[in-house]
CSV table of C-alpha atoms in Angstrom, one decimal:
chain,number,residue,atom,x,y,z
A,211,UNK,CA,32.5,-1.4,8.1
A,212,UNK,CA,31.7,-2.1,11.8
A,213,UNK,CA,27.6,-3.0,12.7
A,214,UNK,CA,25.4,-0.4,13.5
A,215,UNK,CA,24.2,-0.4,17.4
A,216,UNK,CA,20.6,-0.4,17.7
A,217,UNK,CA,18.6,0.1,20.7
A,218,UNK,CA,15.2,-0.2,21.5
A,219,UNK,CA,12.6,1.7,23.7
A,220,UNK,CA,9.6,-0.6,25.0
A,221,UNK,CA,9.1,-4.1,24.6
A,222,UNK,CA,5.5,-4.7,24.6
A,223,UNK,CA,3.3,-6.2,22.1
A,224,UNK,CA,4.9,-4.7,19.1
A,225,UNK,CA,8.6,-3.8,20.8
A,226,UNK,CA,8.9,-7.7,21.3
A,227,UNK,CA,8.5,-8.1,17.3
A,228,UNK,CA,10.9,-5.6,17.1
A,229,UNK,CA,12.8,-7.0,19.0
A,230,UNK,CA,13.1,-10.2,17.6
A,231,UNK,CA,13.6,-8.2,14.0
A,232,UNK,CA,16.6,-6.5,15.3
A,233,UNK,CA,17.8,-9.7,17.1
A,234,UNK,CA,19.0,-10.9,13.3
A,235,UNK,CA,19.2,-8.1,11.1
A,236,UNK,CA,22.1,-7.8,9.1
A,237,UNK,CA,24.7,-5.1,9.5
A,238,UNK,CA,23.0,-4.2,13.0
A,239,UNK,CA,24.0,-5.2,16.6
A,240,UNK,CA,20.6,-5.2,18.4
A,241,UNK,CA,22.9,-3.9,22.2
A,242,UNK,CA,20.0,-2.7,24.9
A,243,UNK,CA,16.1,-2.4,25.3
A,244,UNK,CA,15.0,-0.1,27.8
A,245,UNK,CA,11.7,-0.8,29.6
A,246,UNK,CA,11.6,-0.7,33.2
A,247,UNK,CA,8.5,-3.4,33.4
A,248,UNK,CA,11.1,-5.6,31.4
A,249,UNK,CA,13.2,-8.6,33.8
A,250,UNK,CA,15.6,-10.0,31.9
A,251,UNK,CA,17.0,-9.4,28.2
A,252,UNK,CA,15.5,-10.1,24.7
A,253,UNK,CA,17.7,-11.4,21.8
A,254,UNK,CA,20.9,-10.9,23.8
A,255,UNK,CA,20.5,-7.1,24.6
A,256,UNK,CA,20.7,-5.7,28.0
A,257,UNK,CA,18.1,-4.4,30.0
A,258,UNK,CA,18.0,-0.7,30.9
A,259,UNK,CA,16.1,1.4,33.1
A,260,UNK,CA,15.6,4.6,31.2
A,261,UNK,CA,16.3,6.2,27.6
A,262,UNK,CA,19.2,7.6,29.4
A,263,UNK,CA,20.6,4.4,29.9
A,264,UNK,CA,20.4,3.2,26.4
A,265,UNK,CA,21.9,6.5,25.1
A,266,UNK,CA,25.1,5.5,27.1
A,267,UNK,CA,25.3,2.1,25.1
A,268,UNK,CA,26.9,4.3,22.2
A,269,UNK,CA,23.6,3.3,20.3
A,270,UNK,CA,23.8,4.7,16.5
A,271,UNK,CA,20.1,4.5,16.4
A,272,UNK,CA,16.8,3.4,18.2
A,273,UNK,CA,13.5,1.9,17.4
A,274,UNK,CA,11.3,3.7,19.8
A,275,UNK,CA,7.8,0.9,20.5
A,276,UNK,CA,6.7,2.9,23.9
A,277,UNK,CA,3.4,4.3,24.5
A,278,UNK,CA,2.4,6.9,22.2
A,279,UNK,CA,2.4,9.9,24.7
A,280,UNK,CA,5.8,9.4,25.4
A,281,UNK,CA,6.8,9.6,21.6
A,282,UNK,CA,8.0,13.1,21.9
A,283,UNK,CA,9.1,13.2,24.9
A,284,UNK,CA,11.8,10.4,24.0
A,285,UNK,CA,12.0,11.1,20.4
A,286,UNK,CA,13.3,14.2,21.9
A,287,UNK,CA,15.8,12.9,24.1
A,288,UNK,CA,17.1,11.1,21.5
A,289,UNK,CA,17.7,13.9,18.5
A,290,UNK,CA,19.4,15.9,21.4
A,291,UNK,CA,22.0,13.1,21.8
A,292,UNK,CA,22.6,12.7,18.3
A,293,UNK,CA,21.0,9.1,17.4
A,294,UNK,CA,18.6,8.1,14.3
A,295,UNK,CA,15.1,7.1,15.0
A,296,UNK,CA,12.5,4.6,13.6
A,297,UNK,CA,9.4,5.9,15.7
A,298,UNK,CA,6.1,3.4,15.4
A,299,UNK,CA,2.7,4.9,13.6
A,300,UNK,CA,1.2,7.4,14.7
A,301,UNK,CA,5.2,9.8,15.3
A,302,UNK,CA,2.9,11.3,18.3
A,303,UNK,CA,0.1,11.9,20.0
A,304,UNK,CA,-0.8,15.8,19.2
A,305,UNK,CA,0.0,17.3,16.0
A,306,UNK,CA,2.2,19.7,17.8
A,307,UNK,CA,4.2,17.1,19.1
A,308,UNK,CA,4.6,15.4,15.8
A,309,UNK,CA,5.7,18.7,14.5
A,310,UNK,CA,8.5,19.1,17.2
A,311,UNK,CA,9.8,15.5,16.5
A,312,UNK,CA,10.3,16.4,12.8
A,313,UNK,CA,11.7,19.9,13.1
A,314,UNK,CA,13.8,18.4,16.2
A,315,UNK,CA,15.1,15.3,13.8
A,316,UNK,CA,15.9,18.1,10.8
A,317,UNK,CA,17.7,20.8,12.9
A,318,UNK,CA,20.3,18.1,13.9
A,319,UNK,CA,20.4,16.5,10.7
A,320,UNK,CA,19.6,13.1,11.9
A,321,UNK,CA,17.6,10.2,10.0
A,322,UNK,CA,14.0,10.0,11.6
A,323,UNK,CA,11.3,7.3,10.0
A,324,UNK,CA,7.9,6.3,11.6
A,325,UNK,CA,6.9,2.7,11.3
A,326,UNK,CA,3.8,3.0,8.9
A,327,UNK,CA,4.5,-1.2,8.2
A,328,UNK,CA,1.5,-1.5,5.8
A,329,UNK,CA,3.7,0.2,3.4
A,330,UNK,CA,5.8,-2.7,3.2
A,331,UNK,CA,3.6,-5.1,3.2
A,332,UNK,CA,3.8,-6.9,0.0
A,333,UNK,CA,-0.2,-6.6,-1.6
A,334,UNK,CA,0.5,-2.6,-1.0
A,335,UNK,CA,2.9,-2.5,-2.9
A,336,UNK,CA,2.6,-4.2,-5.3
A,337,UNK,CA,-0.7,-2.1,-5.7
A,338,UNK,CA,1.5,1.2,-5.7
A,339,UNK,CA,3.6,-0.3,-8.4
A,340,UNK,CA,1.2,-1.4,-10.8
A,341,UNK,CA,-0.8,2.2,-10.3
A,342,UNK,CA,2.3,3.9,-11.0
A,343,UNK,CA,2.8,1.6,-13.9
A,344,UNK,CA,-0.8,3.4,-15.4
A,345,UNK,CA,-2.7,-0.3,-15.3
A,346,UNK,CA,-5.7,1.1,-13.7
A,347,UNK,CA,-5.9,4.4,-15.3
A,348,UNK,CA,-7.5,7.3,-13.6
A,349,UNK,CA,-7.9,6.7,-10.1
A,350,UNK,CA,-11.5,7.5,-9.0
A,351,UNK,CA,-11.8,6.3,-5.5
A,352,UNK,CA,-9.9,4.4,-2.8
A,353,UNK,CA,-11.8,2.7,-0.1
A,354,UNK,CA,-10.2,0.9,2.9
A,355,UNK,CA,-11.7,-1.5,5.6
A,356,UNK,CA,-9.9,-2.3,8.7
A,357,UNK,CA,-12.3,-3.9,11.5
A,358,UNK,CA,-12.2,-6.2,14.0
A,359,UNK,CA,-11.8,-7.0,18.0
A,360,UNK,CA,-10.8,-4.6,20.7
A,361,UNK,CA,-7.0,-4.8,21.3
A,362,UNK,CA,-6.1,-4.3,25.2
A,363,UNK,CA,-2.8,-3.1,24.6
A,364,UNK,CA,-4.0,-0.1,23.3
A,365,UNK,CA,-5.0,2.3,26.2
A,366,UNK,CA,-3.8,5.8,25.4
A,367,UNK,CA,-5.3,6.8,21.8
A,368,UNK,CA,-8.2,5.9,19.7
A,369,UNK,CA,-9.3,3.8,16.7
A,370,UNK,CA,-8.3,7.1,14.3
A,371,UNK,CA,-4.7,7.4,15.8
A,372,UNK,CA,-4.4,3.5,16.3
A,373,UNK,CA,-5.3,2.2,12.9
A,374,UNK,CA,-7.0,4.8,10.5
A,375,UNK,CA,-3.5,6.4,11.0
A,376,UNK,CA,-2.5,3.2,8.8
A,377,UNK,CA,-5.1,3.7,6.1
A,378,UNK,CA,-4.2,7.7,5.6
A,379,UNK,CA,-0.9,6.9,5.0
A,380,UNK,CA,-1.0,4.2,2.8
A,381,UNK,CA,-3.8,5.9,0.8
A,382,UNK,CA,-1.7,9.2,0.2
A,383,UNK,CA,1.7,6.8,-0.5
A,384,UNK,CA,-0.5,4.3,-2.9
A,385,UNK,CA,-1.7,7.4,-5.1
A,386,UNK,CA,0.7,9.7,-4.6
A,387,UNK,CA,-1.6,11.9,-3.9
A,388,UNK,CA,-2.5,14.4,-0.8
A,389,UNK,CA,-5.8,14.5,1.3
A,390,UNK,CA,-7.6,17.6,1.0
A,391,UNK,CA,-10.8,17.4,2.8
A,392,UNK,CA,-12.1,14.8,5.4
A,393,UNK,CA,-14.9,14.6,7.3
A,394,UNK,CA,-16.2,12.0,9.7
A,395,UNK,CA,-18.3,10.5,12.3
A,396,UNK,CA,-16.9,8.5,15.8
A,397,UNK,CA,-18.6,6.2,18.2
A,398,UNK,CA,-17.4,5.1,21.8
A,399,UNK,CA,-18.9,1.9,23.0
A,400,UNK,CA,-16.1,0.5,24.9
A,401,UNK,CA,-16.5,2.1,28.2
A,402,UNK,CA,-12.9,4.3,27.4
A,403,UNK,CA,-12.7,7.9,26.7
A,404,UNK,CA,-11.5,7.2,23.2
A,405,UNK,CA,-13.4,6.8,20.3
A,406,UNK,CA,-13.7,3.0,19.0
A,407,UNK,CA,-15.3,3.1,16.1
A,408,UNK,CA,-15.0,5.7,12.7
A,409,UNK,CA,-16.2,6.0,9.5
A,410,UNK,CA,-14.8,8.6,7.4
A,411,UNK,CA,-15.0,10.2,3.6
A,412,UNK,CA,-12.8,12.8,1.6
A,413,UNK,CA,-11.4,13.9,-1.0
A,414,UNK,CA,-7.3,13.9,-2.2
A,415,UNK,CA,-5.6,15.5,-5.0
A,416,UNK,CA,-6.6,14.2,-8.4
A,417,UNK,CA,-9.7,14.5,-8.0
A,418,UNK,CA,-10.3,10.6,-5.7
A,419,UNK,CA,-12.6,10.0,-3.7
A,420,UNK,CA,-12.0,8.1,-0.4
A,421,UNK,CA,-13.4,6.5,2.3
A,422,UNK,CA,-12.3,4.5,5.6
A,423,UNK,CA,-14.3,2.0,7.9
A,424,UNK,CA,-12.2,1.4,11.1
A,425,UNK,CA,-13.2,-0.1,14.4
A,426,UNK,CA,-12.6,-2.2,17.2
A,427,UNK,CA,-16.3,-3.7,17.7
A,428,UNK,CA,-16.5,-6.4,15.3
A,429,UNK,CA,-15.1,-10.0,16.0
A,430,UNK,CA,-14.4,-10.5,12.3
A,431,UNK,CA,-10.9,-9.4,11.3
A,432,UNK,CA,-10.6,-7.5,7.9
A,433,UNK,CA,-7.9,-5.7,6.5
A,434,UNK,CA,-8.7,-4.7,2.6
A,435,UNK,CA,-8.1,-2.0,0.3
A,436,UNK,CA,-9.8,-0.9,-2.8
A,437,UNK,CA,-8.8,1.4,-5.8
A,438,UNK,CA,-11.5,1.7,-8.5
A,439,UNK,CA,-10.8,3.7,-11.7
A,440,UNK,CA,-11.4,4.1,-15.6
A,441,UNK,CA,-10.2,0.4,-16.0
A,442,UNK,CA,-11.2,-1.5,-13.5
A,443,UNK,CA,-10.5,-2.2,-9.6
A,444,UNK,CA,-7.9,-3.6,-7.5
A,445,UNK,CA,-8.7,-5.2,-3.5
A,446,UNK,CA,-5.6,-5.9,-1.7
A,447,UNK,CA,-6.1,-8.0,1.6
A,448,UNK,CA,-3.3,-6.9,3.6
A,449,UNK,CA,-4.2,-9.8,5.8
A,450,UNK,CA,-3.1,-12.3,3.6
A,451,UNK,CA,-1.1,-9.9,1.7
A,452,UNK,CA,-2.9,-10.8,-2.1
A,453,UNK,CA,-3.7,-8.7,-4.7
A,454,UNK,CA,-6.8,-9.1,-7.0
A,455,UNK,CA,-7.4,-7.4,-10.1
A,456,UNK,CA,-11.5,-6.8,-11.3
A,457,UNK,CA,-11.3,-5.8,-14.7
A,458,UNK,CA,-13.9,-3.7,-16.7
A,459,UNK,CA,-15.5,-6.0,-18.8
A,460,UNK,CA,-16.0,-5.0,-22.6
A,461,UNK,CA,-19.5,-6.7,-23.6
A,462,UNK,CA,-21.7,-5.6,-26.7
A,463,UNK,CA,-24.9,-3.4,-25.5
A,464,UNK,CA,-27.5,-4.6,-27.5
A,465,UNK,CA,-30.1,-3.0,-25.8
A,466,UNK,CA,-31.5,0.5,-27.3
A,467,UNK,CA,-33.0,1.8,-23.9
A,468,UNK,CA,-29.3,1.1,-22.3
A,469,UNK,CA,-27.8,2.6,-25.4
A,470,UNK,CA,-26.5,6.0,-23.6
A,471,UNK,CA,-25.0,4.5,-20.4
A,472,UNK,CA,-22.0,4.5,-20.0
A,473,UNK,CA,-21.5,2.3,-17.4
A,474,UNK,CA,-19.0,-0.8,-16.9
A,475,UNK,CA,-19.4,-4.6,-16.7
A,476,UNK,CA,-17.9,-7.1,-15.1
A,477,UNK,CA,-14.5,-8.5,-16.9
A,478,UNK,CA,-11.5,-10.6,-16.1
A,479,UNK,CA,-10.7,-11.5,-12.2
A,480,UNK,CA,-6.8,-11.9,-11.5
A,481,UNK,CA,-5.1,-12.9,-8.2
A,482,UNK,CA,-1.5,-11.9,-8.6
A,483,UNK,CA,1.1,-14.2,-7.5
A,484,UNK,CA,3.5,-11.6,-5.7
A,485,UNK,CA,6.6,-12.6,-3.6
A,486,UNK,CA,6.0,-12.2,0.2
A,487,UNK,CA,8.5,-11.2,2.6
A,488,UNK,CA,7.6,-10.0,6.1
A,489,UNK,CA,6.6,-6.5,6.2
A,490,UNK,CA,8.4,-5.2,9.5
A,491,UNK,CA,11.6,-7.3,8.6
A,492,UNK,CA,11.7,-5.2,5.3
A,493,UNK,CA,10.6,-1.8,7.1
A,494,UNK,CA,13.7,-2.2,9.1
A,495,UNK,CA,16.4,-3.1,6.2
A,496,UNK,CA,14.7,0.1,4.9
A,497,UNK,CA,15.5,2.2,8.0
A,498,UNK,CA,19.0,0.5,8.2
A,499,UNK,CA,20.2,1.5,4.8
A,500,UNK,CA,18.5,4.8,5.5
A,501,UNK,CA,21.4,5.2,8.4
A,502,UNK,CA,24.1,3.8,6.5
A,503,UNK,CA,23.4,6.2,3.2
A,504,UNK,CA,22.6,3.6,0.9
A,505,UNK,CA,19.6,4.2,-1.4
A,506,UNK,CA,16.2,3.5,1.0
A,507,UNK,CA,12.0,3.8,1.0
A,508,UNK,CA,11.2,5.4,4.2
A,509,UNK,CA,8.2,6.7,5.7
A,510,UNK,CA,9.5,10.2,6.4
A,511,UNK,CA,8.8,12.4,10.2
A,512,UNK,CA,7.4,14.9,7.6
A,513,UNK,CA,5.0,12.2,6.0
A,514,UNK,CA,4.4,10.8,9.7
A,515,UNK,CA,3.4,15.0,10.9
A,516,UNK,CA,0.8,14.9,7.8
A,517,UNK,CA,-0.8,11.9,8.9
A,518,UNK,CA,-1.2,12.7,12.7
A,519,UNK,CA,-2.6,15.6,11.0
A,520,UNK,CA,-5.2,14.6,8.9
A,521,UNK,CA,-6.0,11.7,12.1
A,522,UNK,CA,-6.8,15.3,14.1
A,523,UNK,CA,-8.8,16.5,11.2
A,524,UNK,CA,-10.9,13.2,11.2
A,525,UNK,CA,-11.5,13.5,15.6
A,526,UNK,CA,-12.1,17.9,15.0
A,527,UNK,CA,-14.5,16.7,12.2
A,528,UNK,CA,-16.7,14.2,14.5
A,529,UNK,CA,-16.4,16.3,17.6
A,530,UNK,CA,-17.9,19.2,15.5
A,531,UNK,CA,-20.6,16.7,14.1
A,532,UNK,CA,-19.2,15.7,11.3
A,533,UNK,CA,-18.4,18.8,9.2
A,534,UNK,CA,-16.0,18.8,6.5
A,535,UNK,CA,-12.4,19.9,7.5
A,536,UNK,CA,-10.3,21.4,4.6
A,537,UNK,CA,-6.5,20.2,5.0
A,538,UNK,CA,-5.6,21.7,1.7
């Protein structure tokens, strides 16, 4: 079986990784890049002007790394000519246009993935695993941090479709549950017409609660998850990609006046050793044997329209003063 020909659209920041991901992955022949800011080739693919361009290179699918707001538009250009896409988080800007994307991806029967990478990163799921394996129990709450300096790359969204984008999908994919409610409150300090700073609580399926810290005012860099429930909690740093386990502790209450609560206290502390392989390398085998039919874990256009949405619901909620917004 002949390689697959990828292309890619954008090489900044994050289309460089990507390039350098497709530049050795198996089974793939990484042929063009198209970025008109871009001088000379990446990883031995040519340089195009436009998506146009790379179409013409008889690509079999693209990793589009562009600016958000042009998400649809070549997302678009792309279903129309017949080639898969791996579009990075969030699929678009608007939750119309993430809508188009997946009904444009379906109607022509073409694969379509969004590159949510903290799925694959190896703390995550490892977490998803071991709640799926019933270690934890009932799930009560899930509480994610992700904080720390102001990227500059970043010039056409906010914080909430930047980065909590990342914590509402891997919330929903680590419980397996769906968000129903959200409400939450935005700050702009930064001098842009974005918001820069959020903090936001709801409610999913299951009855969890959950909650999300995410800015880009604070010089210290954190990345960390936690799920608390009937047994315990776990904290994934997603940082460092480790997974610690605080169990519920099962000490003697001695005390009558304590007698009736029904509290916990504090048991065993495990660090999992967990093997770590790089998250976007993995995110793209994924997508590859998603193209080629094999058996693959991919963050669906449908799952990537249900973030963007609940990202809007979080922006609606703050513009409106923080009222709750149902997404049931």
């Amino acid at each position: 079986m002949s390689a697959l020909r990828a292309g890619l659209v954008g090489a900044g920041a994050m289309g460089r990784n990507h390039a350098r991901v497709l530049g050795q992955l198996e089974d793939v022949d990484f042929v063009g890049i198209s970025d008109p800011a871009l001088e000379s080739g990446l990883f031995g693919a040519e340089v195009v002007p436009d998506v146009e361009s790379l179409i013409k290179l008889g690509i079999d699918y693209a990793v589009v790394a562009c600016p958000t707001s042009l998400h649809e538009e070549v997302g678009t250009a792309l279903a129309s000519a017949g080639i898969h896409a791996l579009i990075e988080k969030p699929l678009a800007s608007s939750v119309e246009g993430a809508k188009s994307l997946a009904a444009a991806f379906a109607d022509a029967g073409l694969i379509g993935g969004v590159g949510h990478i903290e799925r694959y990163n190896p703390a995550l799921q490892a977490l998803r695993q071991r709640l799926e394996d019933g270690e934890l129990g009932q799930v009560y709450q899930v509480v994610t941090r992700r904080q720390g300096p102001f990227p500059h790359r970043i010039a056409d969204v906010g914080v909430v479709k930047d980065l909590a984008t990342h914590d509402i999908d891997l919330t929903a994919w680590v419980t397996g549950e769906s968000y129903l409610d959200i409400s939450a409150r935005t700050v702009t300090k930064s001098g842009r017409p974005h918001e820069d700073m959020v903090a936001a609580v709801g409610t999913l399926s299951g009855d969890i609660i959950v909650e999300h810290l995410v800015n880009w005012l604070s010089p210290m860099k954190e990345r960390c998850t936690v799920v608390t429930g009937e047994r315990g909690a776990f904290t994934a740093d997603t940082l460092t990609a480790d997974l610690t386990l605080h169990r519920n502790g099962k000490v003697a209450l001695d005390w009558d006046a304590l007698s009736a609560f029904r509290g916990v206290a504090e048991g065993d502390v495990t660090r999992f050793a967990i093997p770590k392989r790089e998250p976007l390398l993995v995110e793209h085998e994924q997508f590859r044997d998603a193209v080629l039919g094999r058996e693959a874990d991919i963050v669906t256009l449908d799952q990537g329209r249900r973030t963007v949405e609940v990202a809007q619901a979080m922006i609606d909620s703050a513009d409106g003063g923080g009222q709750r917004v149902d997404l049931a």
